[in-house]
C-alpha cells in the first residue's frame, strides 16, 4: 500500500486532532503517502482530498475539534454516493483508509469496505464511550472532566440557594458520561438509558433527602434516558414535590470541545499509530481499541452490533455514596 486516506466523521471529540496527527506521522514514518479527506464521507464523495505532510499536523495535538472538519452524510447512505466516493479514492490512488469516528462512521465504513473491497481501519473517537471493542474512546475523558467542572460550579450555587438541580449531560444511547459525573460530582441520583430507575423512585429519594434536612441535591441525567431528559424529569418532580426549589442545566455541546486531557492525547496517539500499522499489516474492516491496556482489533461488524454495558458496580457505588 503506497498511499492512504484519513478522515473524521460524525460528532467531533477532543483528541481527534491528536489522532489525526499520529496517523499522518505514522504513515510518513513508514514511507506511505497520506491524504486528508475533509468533511467525512461528504468530502470523499466531492473529492475534497489533499496531500498531507508532517507539518500539516503541527501544533494540533492540544486542540479540540477536527482540522479535517466533520459531517454526517446522507448521500453516502446511497449506492450512488458510495460509488462516487470510491471513484474519488481511485483517482487519488488511495489504497486504504483510516476512519476516525463513532458508531455511524463505522457502520458506513463496514458497508463501504465490504462492497468495494477497500481496506479500512478505524479509531474510536466519540465522547460517548459507547463503542464495543475498547475500554475508552478518544474524547471521553475530556468530556467527563468538562462536565464535572460545570457540575462542581453548579453545586456551589445549589448549596447557596438550597436548590435541587437536574443536570443533563450528553450520551444519546448510554450513561457512560453520566455515571462518572454523578459519582465524581457527588450527585444524589443518576438517570441513564441503561438503568431501571423509575421516576417514582427518584421522587421518593428526593423526598427522603428533604425529610433528612438535605437542603440541596444534584441529579445527573443522561440525555438519552427514558423519561425524556432533564427538563421533563424536573417538571414532573416539581409537580410531585412543589416545595422543592428546582432548576435545570443542560451542559450540551460544551462537552464536545476543548483541549484534550493527557489521557486522551495518549490514547489518540497510540490508536492513530495502531491504525496505520494495522493497514500496512493487511488488516481490514476493524476498529483499533485498548482493552486492559492491550491493543486489540475488533471487526466493524461486531463493534456496531454489540453493546458495551456499564458495570453494575457503579450502580451499587451510587447507592452507597448517596445514603
Ligand atoms: O455522539 C456524540 C454526541 O455528542 C451525543 O452524545 C449527542 O447525542 C450527539 O452527539 C449530538 O449530536 P449533534 O452534534 O449532531 O447534535
mmCIF file of C-alpha atoms and ligand atoms in Angstrom:
data_model
loop_
_atom_site.group_PDB
_atom_site.id
_atom_site.type_symbol
_atom_site.label_atom_id
_atom_site.label_comp_id
_atom_site.label_asym_id
_atom_site.label_seq_id
_atom_site.Cartn_x
_atom_site.Cartn_y
_atom_site.Cartn_z
ATOM 1 C CA UNK A 1 0.000 0.000 0.000
ATOM 2 C CA UNK A 2 1.633 3.229 -1.174
ATOM 3 C CA UNK A 3 -0.959 5.728 -0.182
ATOM 4 C CA UNK A 4 -3.709 6.018 2.441
ATOM 5 C CA UNK A 5 -6.529 8.467 3.196
ATOM 6 C CA UNK A 6 -7.716 9.696 6.591
ATOM 7 C CA UNK A 7 -11.000 11.347 7.536
ATOM 8 C CA UNK A 8 -13.002 12.385 10.598
ATOM 9 C CA UNK A 9 -16.740 11.811 10.686
ATOM 10 C CA UNK A 10 -19.789 12.051 12.967
ATOM 11 C CA UNK A 11 -19.735 14.030 16.219
ATOM 12 C CA UNK A 12 -16.313 15.538 16.886
ATOM 13 C CA UNK A 13 -14.388 14.567 20.018
ATOM 14 C CA UNK A 14 -11.425 16.156 21.839
ATOM 15 C CA UNK A 15 -8.358 14.167 20.760
ATOM 16 C CA UNK A 16 -9.464 13.686 17.147
ATOM 17 C CA UNK A 17 -6.693 16.088 16.113
ATOM 18 C CA UNK A 18 -4.112 14.232 18.194
ATOM 19 C CA UNK A 19 -5.207 11.016 16.485
ATOM 20 C CA UNK A 20 -5.057 12.594 13.025
ATOM 21 C CA UNK A 21 -1.542 13.825 13.816
ATOM 22 C CA UNK A 22 -0.492 10.301 14.806
ATOM 23 C CA UNK A 23 -1.980 8.796 11.628
ATOM 24 C CA UNK A 24 -0.215 11.305 9.368
ATOM 25 C CA UNK A 25 3.135 10.956 11.111
ATOM 26 C CA UNK A 26 2.946 7.151 11.331
ATOM 27 C CA UNK A 27 2.190 6.939 7.602
ATOM 28 C CA UNK A 28 5.142 9.194 6.740
ATOM 29 C CA UNK A 29 7.377 7.277 9.170
ATOM 30 C CA UNK A 30 6.518 4.062 7.306
ATOM 31 C CA UNK A 31 7.112 5.638 3.882
ATOM 32 C CA UNK A 32 3.454 5.855 2.882
ATOM 33 C CA UNK A 33 1.768 8.886 1.315
ATOM 34 C CA UNK A 34 -1.168 10.254 3.263
ATOM 35 C CA UNK A 35 -4.194 12.201 2.042
ATOM 36 C CA UNK A 36 -6.583 14.155 4.228
ATOM 37 C CA UNK A 37 -10.262 13.969 3.297
ATOM 38 C CA UNK A 38 -12.322 16.934 4.519
ATOM 39 C CA UNK A 39 -15.847 16.738 5.983
ATOM 40 C CA UNK A 40 -16.040 12.955 6.319
ATOM 41 C CA UNK A 41 -17.865 10.920 3.706
ATOM 42 C CA UNK A 42 -19.173 14.108 2.050
ATOM 43 C CA UNK A 43 -15.621 15.184 1.243
ATOM 44 C CA UNK A 44 -14.861 11.721 -0.110
ATOM 45 C CA UNK A 45 -17.833 11.976 -2.462
ATOM 46 C CA UNK A 46 -16.922 15.513 -3.567
ATOM 47 C CA UNK A 47 -13.197 14.857 -3.915
ATOM 48 C CA UNK A 48 -12.244 17.302 -1.155
ATOM 49 C CA UNK A 49 -8.938 15.478 -0.752
ATOM 50 C CA UNK A 50 -5.424 16.883 -0.249
ATOM 51 C CA UNK A 51 -1.947 15.538 0.338
ATOM 52 C CA UNK A 52 -0.690 15.946 3.911
ATOM 53 C CA UNK A 53 2.829 16.496 5.190
ATOM 54 C CA UNK A 54 4.234 16.168 8.688
ATOM 55 C CA UNK A 55 3.893 19.939 9.072
ATOM 56 C CA UNK A 56 0.187 19.764 8.119
ATOM 57 C CA UNK A 57 -0.448 18.444 11.623
ATOM 58 C CA UNK A 58 1.941 20.683 13.557
ATOM 59 C CA UNK A 59 0.539 22.425 16.614
ATOM 60 C CA UNK A 60 -2.737 20.482 16.787
ATOM 61 C CA UNK A 61 -2.143 17.818 19.457
ATOM 62 C CA UNK A 62 -3.560 20.143 22.135
ATOM 63 C CA UNK A 63 -6.582 21.379 20.193
ATOM 64 C CA UNK A 64 -10.228 20.337 20.272
ATOM 65 C CA UNK A 65 -12.413 19.963 17.173
ATOM 66 C CA UNK A 66 -11.071 18.454 13.971
ATOM 67 C CA UNK A 67 -8.700 20.031 11.476
ATOM 68 C CA UNK A 68 -10.349 17.918 8.745
ATOM 69 C CA UNK A 69 -13.830 19.055 9.811
ATOM 70 C CA UNK A 70 -16.686 16.633 10.236
ATOM 71 C CA UNK A 71 -20.100 15.973 8.764
ATOM 72 C CA UNK A 72 -22.902 13.453 8.813
ATOM 73 C CA UNK A 73 -23.517 12.387 5.163
ATOM 74 C CA UNK A 74 -26.926 11.412 3.798
ATOM 75 C CA UNK A 75 -25.557 10.850 0.291
ATOM 76 C CA UNK A 76 -23.085 8.215 1.475
ATOM 77 C CA UNK A 77 -26.042 6.079 2.542
ATOM 78 C CA UNK A 78 -26.970 5.661 -1.152
ATOM 79 C CA UNK A 79 -25.272 3.230 -3.572
ATOM 80 C CA UNK A 80 -24.548 6.126 -5.909
ATOM 81 C CA UNK A 81 -22.864 8.149 -3.144
ATOM 82 C CA UNK A 82 -20.614 5.257 -2.197
ATOM 83 C CA UNK A 83 -19.646 4.691 -5.836
ATOM 84 C CA UNK A 84 -18.721 8.372 -6.254
ATOM 85 C CA UNK A 85 -16.600 8.178 -3.089
ATOM 86 C CA UNK A 86 -14.800 5.065 -4.342
ATOM 87 C CA UNK A 87 -14.087 6.698 -7.724
ATOM 88 C CA UNK A 88 -12.519 9.678 -5.953
ATOM 89 C CA UNK A 89 -10.284 7.396 -3.884
ATOM 90 C CA UNK A 90 -9.127 5.619 -7.032
ATOM 91 C CA UNK A 91 -8.473 8.931 -8.764
ATOM 92 C CA UNK A 92 -6.105 9.857 -5.927
ATOM 93 C CA UNK A 93 -4.514 6.399 -5.806
ATOM 94 C CA UNK A 94 -5.686 5.835 -2.227
ATOM 95 C CA UNK A 95 -5.401 2.136 -1.340
ATOM 96 C CA UNK A 96 -6.630 2.166 2.265
ATOM 97 C CA UNK A 97 -8.477 4.372 4.736
ATOM 98 C CA UNK A 98 -8.243 5.362 8.376
ATOM 99 C CA UNK A 99 -11.651 6.385 9.747
ATOM 100 C CA UNK A 100 -11.824 8.478 12.925
ATOM 101 C CA UNK A 101 -15.336 8.442 14.364
ATOM 102 C CA UNK A 102 -18.014 6.524 16.206
ATOM 103 C CA UNK A 103 -20.817 4.098 15.538
ATOM 104 C CA UNK A 104 -22.276 5.833 12.450
ATOM 105 C CA UNK A 105 -18.817 6.224 10.913
ATOM 106 C CA UNK A 106 -18.018 2.541 11.340
ATOM 107 C CA UNK A 107 -21.427 1.448 10.053
ATOM 108 C CA UNK A 108 -20.681 3.377 6.840
ATOM 109 C CA UNK A 109 -17.125 2.004 6.759
ATOM 110 C CA UNK A 110 -18.301 -1.602 7.207
ATOM 111 C CA UNK A 111 -20.618 -1.398 4.174
ATOM 112 C CA UNK A 112 -18.141 0.553 2.068
ATOM 113 C CA UNK A 113 -15.282 -1.820 2.868
ATOM 114 C CA UNK A 114 -17.369 -4.907 2.090
ATOM 115 C CA UNK A 115 -18.897 -3.566 -1.127
ATOM 116 C CA UNK A 116 -15.785 -2.009 -2.693
ATOM 117 C CA UNK A 117 -13.039 -4.133 -1.164
ATOM 118 C CA UNK A 118 -11.128 -1.150 0.201
ATOM 119 C CA UNK A 119 -9.309 -1.866 3.486
ATOM 120 C CA UNK A 120 -10.445 0.433 6.320
ATOM 121 C CA UNK A 121 -9.229 0.628 9.912
ATOM 122 C CA UNK A 122 -10.986 2.827 12.478
ATOM 123 C CA UNK A 123 -10.016 4.644 15.660
ATOM 124 C CA UNK A 124 -12.850 5.115 18.200
ATOM 125 C CA UNK A 125 -13.438 8.858 18.519
ATOM 126 C CA UNK A 126 -16.599 9.793 20.401
ATOM 127 C CA UNK A 127 -17.258 11.446 23.735
ATOM 128 C CA UNK A 128 -19.974 8.833 24.412
ATOM 129 C CA UNK A 129 -17.584 5.896 25.116
ATOM 130 C CA UNK A 130 -20.315 3.593 23.827
ATOM 131 C CA UNK A 131 -18.230 1.546 21.385
ATOM 132 C CA UNK A 132 -17.749 -2.168 21.864
ATOM 133 C CA UNK A 133 -14.089 -3.197 21.454
ATOM 134 C CA UNK A 134 -12.321 -0.610 23.582
ATOM 135 C CA UNK A 135 -12.365 0.295 27.271
ATOM 136 C CA UNK A 136 -12.239 4.003 26.432
ATOM 137 C CA UNK A 137 -12.928 6.077 23.340
ATOM 138 C CA UNK A 138 -10.934 9.163 22.362
ATOM 139 C CA UNK A 139 -12.608 12.289 23.781
ATOM 140 C CA UNK A 140 -14.466 10.592 26.599
ATOM 141 C CA UNK A 141 -12.073 11.518 29.412
ATOM 142 C CA UNK A 142 -12.034 15.168 28.319
ATOM 143 C CA UNK A 143 -15.827 15.339 28.041
ATOM 144 C CA UNK A 144 -16.308 13.871 31.527
ATOM 145 C CA UNK A 145 -13.845 16.345 33.015
ATOM 146 C CA UNK A 146 -15.539 19.259 31.230
ATOM 147 C CA UNK A 147 -18.942 18.187 32.528
ATOM 148 C CA UNK A 148 -17.586 17.610 36.025
ATOM 149 C CA UNK A 149 -16.096 21.096 36.126
ATOM 150 C CA UNK A 150 -19.536 22.533 35.296
ATOM 151 C CA UNK A 151 -21.220 20.319 37.900
ATOM 152 C CA UNK A 152 -18.814 21.476 40.621
ATOM 153 C CA UNK A 153 -19.745 25.067 39.825
ATOM 154 C CA UNK A 154 -23.458 24.310 39.855
ATOM 155 C CA UNK A 155 -23.070 22.645 43.247
ATOM 156 C CA UNK A 156 -21.766 25.930 44.684
ATOM 157 C CA UNK A 157 -24.892 27.807 43.684
ATOM 158 C CA UNK A 158 -27.182 24.864 44.526
ATOM 159 C CA UNK A 159 -25.815 24.898 48.089
ATOM 160 C CA UNK A 160 -26.104 28.673 48.443
ATOM 161 C CA UNK A 161 -29.786 28.663 47.477
ATOM 162 C CA UNK A 162 -30.914 25.286 48.859
ATOM 163 C CA UNK A 163 -31.917 24.095 45.413
ATOM 164 C CA UNK A 164 -32.292 20.811 43.570
ATOM 165 C CA UNK A 165 -30.513 20.848 40.196
ATOM 166 C CA UNK A 166 -31.288 18.490 37.339
ATOM 167 C CA UNK A 167 -28.186 18.464 35.161
ATOM 168 C CA UNK A 168 -28.301 16.885 31.726
ATOM 169 C CA UNK A 169 -25.113 15.525 30.203
ATOM 170 C CA UNK A 170 -24.579 14.049 26.714
ATOM 171 C CA UNK A 171 -24.988 10.390 25.879
ATOM 172 C CA UNK A 172 -27.642 9.598 23.308
ATOM 173 C CA UNK A 173 -27.675 5.863 23.966
ATOM 174 C CA UNK A 174 -25.522 5.441 27.005
ATOM 175 C CA UNK A 175 -24.847 6.579 30.536
ATOM 176 C CA UNK A 176 -21.067 6.429 30.266
ATOM 177 C CA UNK A 177 -20.684 10.189 30.713
ATOM 178 C CA UNK A 178 -23.430 10.465 33.334
ATOM 179 C CA UNK A 179 -22.103 7.808 35.718
ATOM 180 C CA UNK A 180 -18.624 9.267 36.465
ATOM 181 C CA UNK A 181 -20.198 12.734 36.562
ATOM 182 C CA UNK A 182 -22.632 11.529 39.215
ATOM 183 C CA UNK A 183 -20.037 9.675 41.276
ATOM 184 C CA UNK A 184 -17.305 12.305 40.868
ATOM 185 C CA UNK A 185 -19.755 15.180 41.278
ATOM 186 C CA UNK A 186 -21.312 13.790 44.465
ATOM 187 C CA UNK A 187 -24.805 13.568 42.969
ATOM 188 C CA UNK A 188 -27.764 12.070 44.818
ATOM 189 C CA UNK A 189 -29.239 10.304 41.788
ATOM 190 C CA UNK A 190 -28.171 9.348 38.267
ATOM 191 C CA UNK A 191 -30.595 8.530 35.442
ATOM 192 C CA UNK A 192 -29.182 6.680 32.426
ATOM 193 C CA UNK A 193 -30.696 4.832 29.442
ATOM 194 C CA UNK A 194 -29.423 1.501 30.800
ATOM 195 C CA UNK A 195 -30.911 1.786 34.296
ATOM 196 C CA UNK A 196 -34.167 0.589 35.787
ATOM 197 C CA UNK A 197 -34.628 3.690 37.946
ATOM 198 C CA UNK A 198 -38.238 4.865 37.752
ATOM 199 C CA UNK A 199 -39.497 8.381 38.251
ATOM 200 C CA UNK A 200 -41.428 7.470 41.456
ATOM 201 C CA UNK A 201 -38.244 6.077 42.990
ATOM 202 C CA UNK A 202 -36.388 9.307 42.172
ATOM 203 C CA UNK A 203 -39.164 11.407 43.642
ATOM 204 C CA UNK A 204 -39.069 9.177 46.688
ATOM 205 C CA UNK A 205 -35.330 9.544 47.199
ATOM 206 C CA UNK A 206 -35.513 13.360 46.857
ATOM 207 C CA UNK A 207 -38.385 13.406 49.327
ATOM 208 C CA UNK A 208 -36.407 11.249 51.759
ATOM 209 C CA UNK A 209 -33.456 13.604 51.418
ATOM 210 C CA UNK A 210 -35.703 16.578 52.169
ATOM 211 C CA UNK A 211 -37.023 14.815 55.280
ATOM 212 C CA UNK A 212 -33.421 14.238 56.403
ATOM 213 C CA UNK A 213 -32.945 18.026 56.135
ATOM 214 C CA UNK A 214 -30.916 17.769 52.957
ATOM 215 C CA UNK A 215 -31.226 21.258 51.574
ATOM 216 C CA UNK A 216 -29.631 20.872 48.126
ATOM 217 C CA UNK A 217 -29.292 17.984 45.703
ATOM 218 C CA UNK A 218 -27.812 17.202 42.313
ATOM 219 C CA UNK A 219 -29.460 14.781 39.892
ATOM 220 C CA UNK A 220 -27.443 13.817 36.798
ATOM 221 C CA UNK A 221 -29.425 12.807 33.738
ATOM 222 C CA UNK A 222 -28.061 11.316 30.509
ATOM 223 C CA UNK A 223 -29.813 12.905 27.526
ATOM 224 C CA UNK A 224 -30.955 9.516 26.207
ATOM 225 C CA UNK A 225 -32.596 8.461 29.471
ATOM 226 C CA UNK A 226 -36.124 7.050 29.011
ATOM 227 C CA UNK A 227 -38.140 9.751 30.810
ATOM 228 C CA UNK A 228 -37.086 12.252 28.124
ATOM 229 C CA UNK A 229 -34.289 14.338 29.636
ATOM 230 C CA UNK A 230 -33.722 16.822 32.440
ATOM 231 C CA UNK A 231 -36.448 19.331 31.543
ATOM 232 C CA UNK A 232 -39.201 16.704 31.553
ATOM 233 C CA UNK A 233 -37.981 14.972 34.699
ATOM 234 C CA UNK A 234 -37.660 18.295 36.549
ATOM 235 C CA UNK A 235 -41.226 19.269 35.573
ATOM 236 C CA UNK A 236 -42.601 16.022 36.976
ATOM 237 C CA UNK A 237 -40.609 16.391 40.197
ATOM 238 C CA UNK A 238 -41.845 19.997 40.599
ATOM 239 C CA UNK A 239 -45.391 18.724 40.319
ATOM 240 C CA UNK A 240 -44.884 15.951 42.876
ATOM 241 C CA UNK A 241 -42.756 17.950 45.351
ATOM 242 C CA UNK A 242 -43.815 21.600 44.921
ATOM 243 C CA UNK A 243 -41.872 22.724 47.994
ATOM 244 C CA UNK A 244 -38.522 21.931 46.291
ATOM 245 C CA UNK A 245 -36.776 24.811 44.509
ATOM 246 C CA UNK A 246 -35.910 23.075 41.236
ATOM 247 C CA UNK A 247 -33.567 24.254 38.455
ATOM 248 C CA UNK A 248 -32.356 22.645 35.213
ATOM 249 C CA UNK A 249 -28.977 22.911 33.468
ATOM 250 C CA UNK A 250 -28.246 21.259 30.125
ATOM 251 C CA UNK A 251 -24.480 21.187 29.699
ATOM 252 C CA UNK A 252 -24.707 20.420 25.964
ATOM 253 C CA UNK A 253 -22.063 20.813 23.293
ATOM 254 C CA UNK A 254 -19.505 22.406 25.601
ATOM 255 C CA UNK A 255 -18.686 18.729 26.354
ATOM 256 C CA UNK A 256 -17.574 18.206 22.770
ATOM 257 C CA UNK A 257 -14.912 20.915 22.650
ATOM 258 C CA UNK A 258 -11.754 21.984 24.425
ATOM 259 C CA UNK A 259 -8.189 20.811 24.815
ATOM 260 C CA UNK A 260 -7.926 17.029 25.206
ATOM 261 C CA UNK A 261 -6.704 15.691 28.546
ATOM 262 C CA UNK A 262 -3.325 13.950 28.795
ATOM 263 C CA UNK A 263 -5.145 10.613 28.803
ATOM 264 C CA UNK A 264 -6.990 11.428 25.566
ATOM 265 C CA UNK A 265 -3.816 12.656 23.861
ATOM 266 C CA UNK A 266 -2.038 9.398 24.756
ATOM 267 C CA UNK A 267 -4.946 7.202 23.685
ATOM 268 C CA UNK A 268 -5.348 9.147 20.423
ATOM 269 C CA UNK A 269 -1.639 8.917 19.611
ATOM 270 C CA UNK A 270 -1.473 5.217 20.425
ATOM 271 C CA UNK A 271 -4.546 4.314 18.387
ATOM 272 C CA UNK A 272 -3.635 6.558 15.443
ATOM 273 C CA UNK A 273 -0.314 4.743 15.079
ATOM 274 C CA UNK A 274 -2.060 1.382 15.569
ATOM 275 C CA UNK A 275 -4.461 2.127 12.693
ATOM 276 C CA UNK A 276 -1.650 2.769 10.223
ATOM 277 C CA UNK A 277 0.313 -0.286 11.370
ATOM 278 C CA UNK A 278 -2.811 -2.426 11.001
ATOM 279 C CA UNK A 279 -3.495 -1.222 7.451
ATOM 280 C CA UNK A 280 0.109 -1.902 6.463
ATOM 281 C CA UNK A 281 -0.085 -5.372 8.051
ATOM 282 C CA UNK A 282 -3.101 -6.197 5.858
ATOM 283 C CA UNK A 283 -5.884 -5.803 8.419
ATOM 284 C CA UNK A 284 -9.205 -4.532 7.116
ATOM 285 C CA UNK A 285 -12.615 -3.521 8.422
ATOM 286 C CA UNK A 286 -11.587 -3.444 12.039
ATOM 287 C CA UNK A 287 -11.533 -0.879 14.826
ATOM 288 C CA UNK A 288 -8.395 -0.468 16.927
ATOM 289 C CA UNK A 289 -9.053 -0.274 20.655
ATOM 290 C CA UNK A 290 -7.432 -0.786 24.038
ATOM 291 C CA UNK A 291 -8.758 -3.410 26.427
ATOM 292 C CA UNK A 292 -6.935 -3.956 29.740
ATOM 293 C CA UNK A 293 -4.087 -1.873 28.333
ATOM 294 C CA UNK A 294 -3.628 -4.249 25.382
ATOM 295 C CA UNK A 295 -4.106 -3.210 21.770
ATOM 296 C CA UNK A 296 -6.988 -5.144 20.180
ATOM 297 C CA UNK A 297 -8.699 -5.062 16.787
ATOM 298 C CA UNK A 298 -12.444 -5.697 16.657
ATOM 299 C CA UNK A 299 -14.296 -6.240 13.349
ATOM 300 C CA UNK A 300 -16.569 -3.297 12.477
ATOM 301 C CA UNK A 301 -19.476 -5.746 12.248
ATOM 302 C CA UNK A 302 -19.005 -6.616 15.916
ATOM 303 C CA UNK A 303 -18.328 -3.060 17.085
ATOM 304 C CA UNK A 304 -21.535 -1.748 15.570
ATOM 305 C CA UNK A 305 -23.780 -4.632 16.581
ATOM 306 C CA UNK A 306 -22.661 -5.305 20.157
ATOM 307 C CA UNK A 307 -23.411 -3.158 23.167
ATOM 308 C CA UNK A 308 -20.806 -2.183 25.735
ATOM 309 C CA UNK A 309 -22.545 -2.464 29.073
ATOM 310 C CA UNK A 310 -21.996 -0.366 32.174
ATOM 311 C CA UNK A 311 -20.735 -2.285 35.191
ATOM 312 C CA UNK A 312 -23.360 -2.860 37.886
ATOM 313 C CA UNK A 313 -20.637 -1.943 40.422
ATOM 314 C CA UNK A 314 -21.289 1.700 39.558
ATOM 315 C CA UNK A 315 -24.969 1.423 40.385
ATOM 316 C CA UNK A 316 -24.087 -0.011 43.787
ATOM 317 C CA UNK A 317 -21.486 2.730 44.304
ATOM 318 C CA UNK A 318 -24.181 5.367 43.717
ATOM 319 C CA UNK A 319 -26.443 3.712 46.291
ATOM 320 C CA UNK A 320 -23.645 3.574 48.857
ATOM 321 C CA UNK A 321 -22.348 7.087 48.301
ATOM 322 C CA UNK A 322 -25.713 8.815 48.359
ATOM 323 C CA UNK A 323 -27.047 7.463 51.688
HETATM 324 O O1 LIG B 1 -22.329 11.002 19.616
HETATM 325 C C1 LIG B 1 -21.826 12.064 20.319
HETATM 326 C C2 LIG B 1 -22.900 13.042 20.668
HETATM 327 O O2 LIG B 1 -22.254 14.127 21.285
HETATM 328 C C3 LIG B 1 -24.042 12.519 21.535
HETATM 329 O O3 LIG B 1 -23.720 12.418 22.899
HETATM 330 C C4 LIG B 1 -25.118 13.519 21.244
HETATM 331 O O4 LIG B 1 -26.385 12.981 21.459
HETATM 332 C C5 LIG B 1 -24.918 13.810 19.792
HETATM 333 O O5 LIG B 1 -23.556 13.550 19.518
HETATM 334 C C6 LIG B 1 -25.265 15.205 19.371
HETATM 335 O O6 LIG B 1 -25.114 15.313 18.001
HETATM 336 P P1 LIG B 1 -25.174 16.684 17.183
HETATM 337 O O7 LIG B 1 -23.900 17.424 17.465
HETATM 338 O O8 LIG B 1 -25.288 16.267 15.780
HETATM 339 O O9 LIG B 1 -26.348 17.434 17.705
#
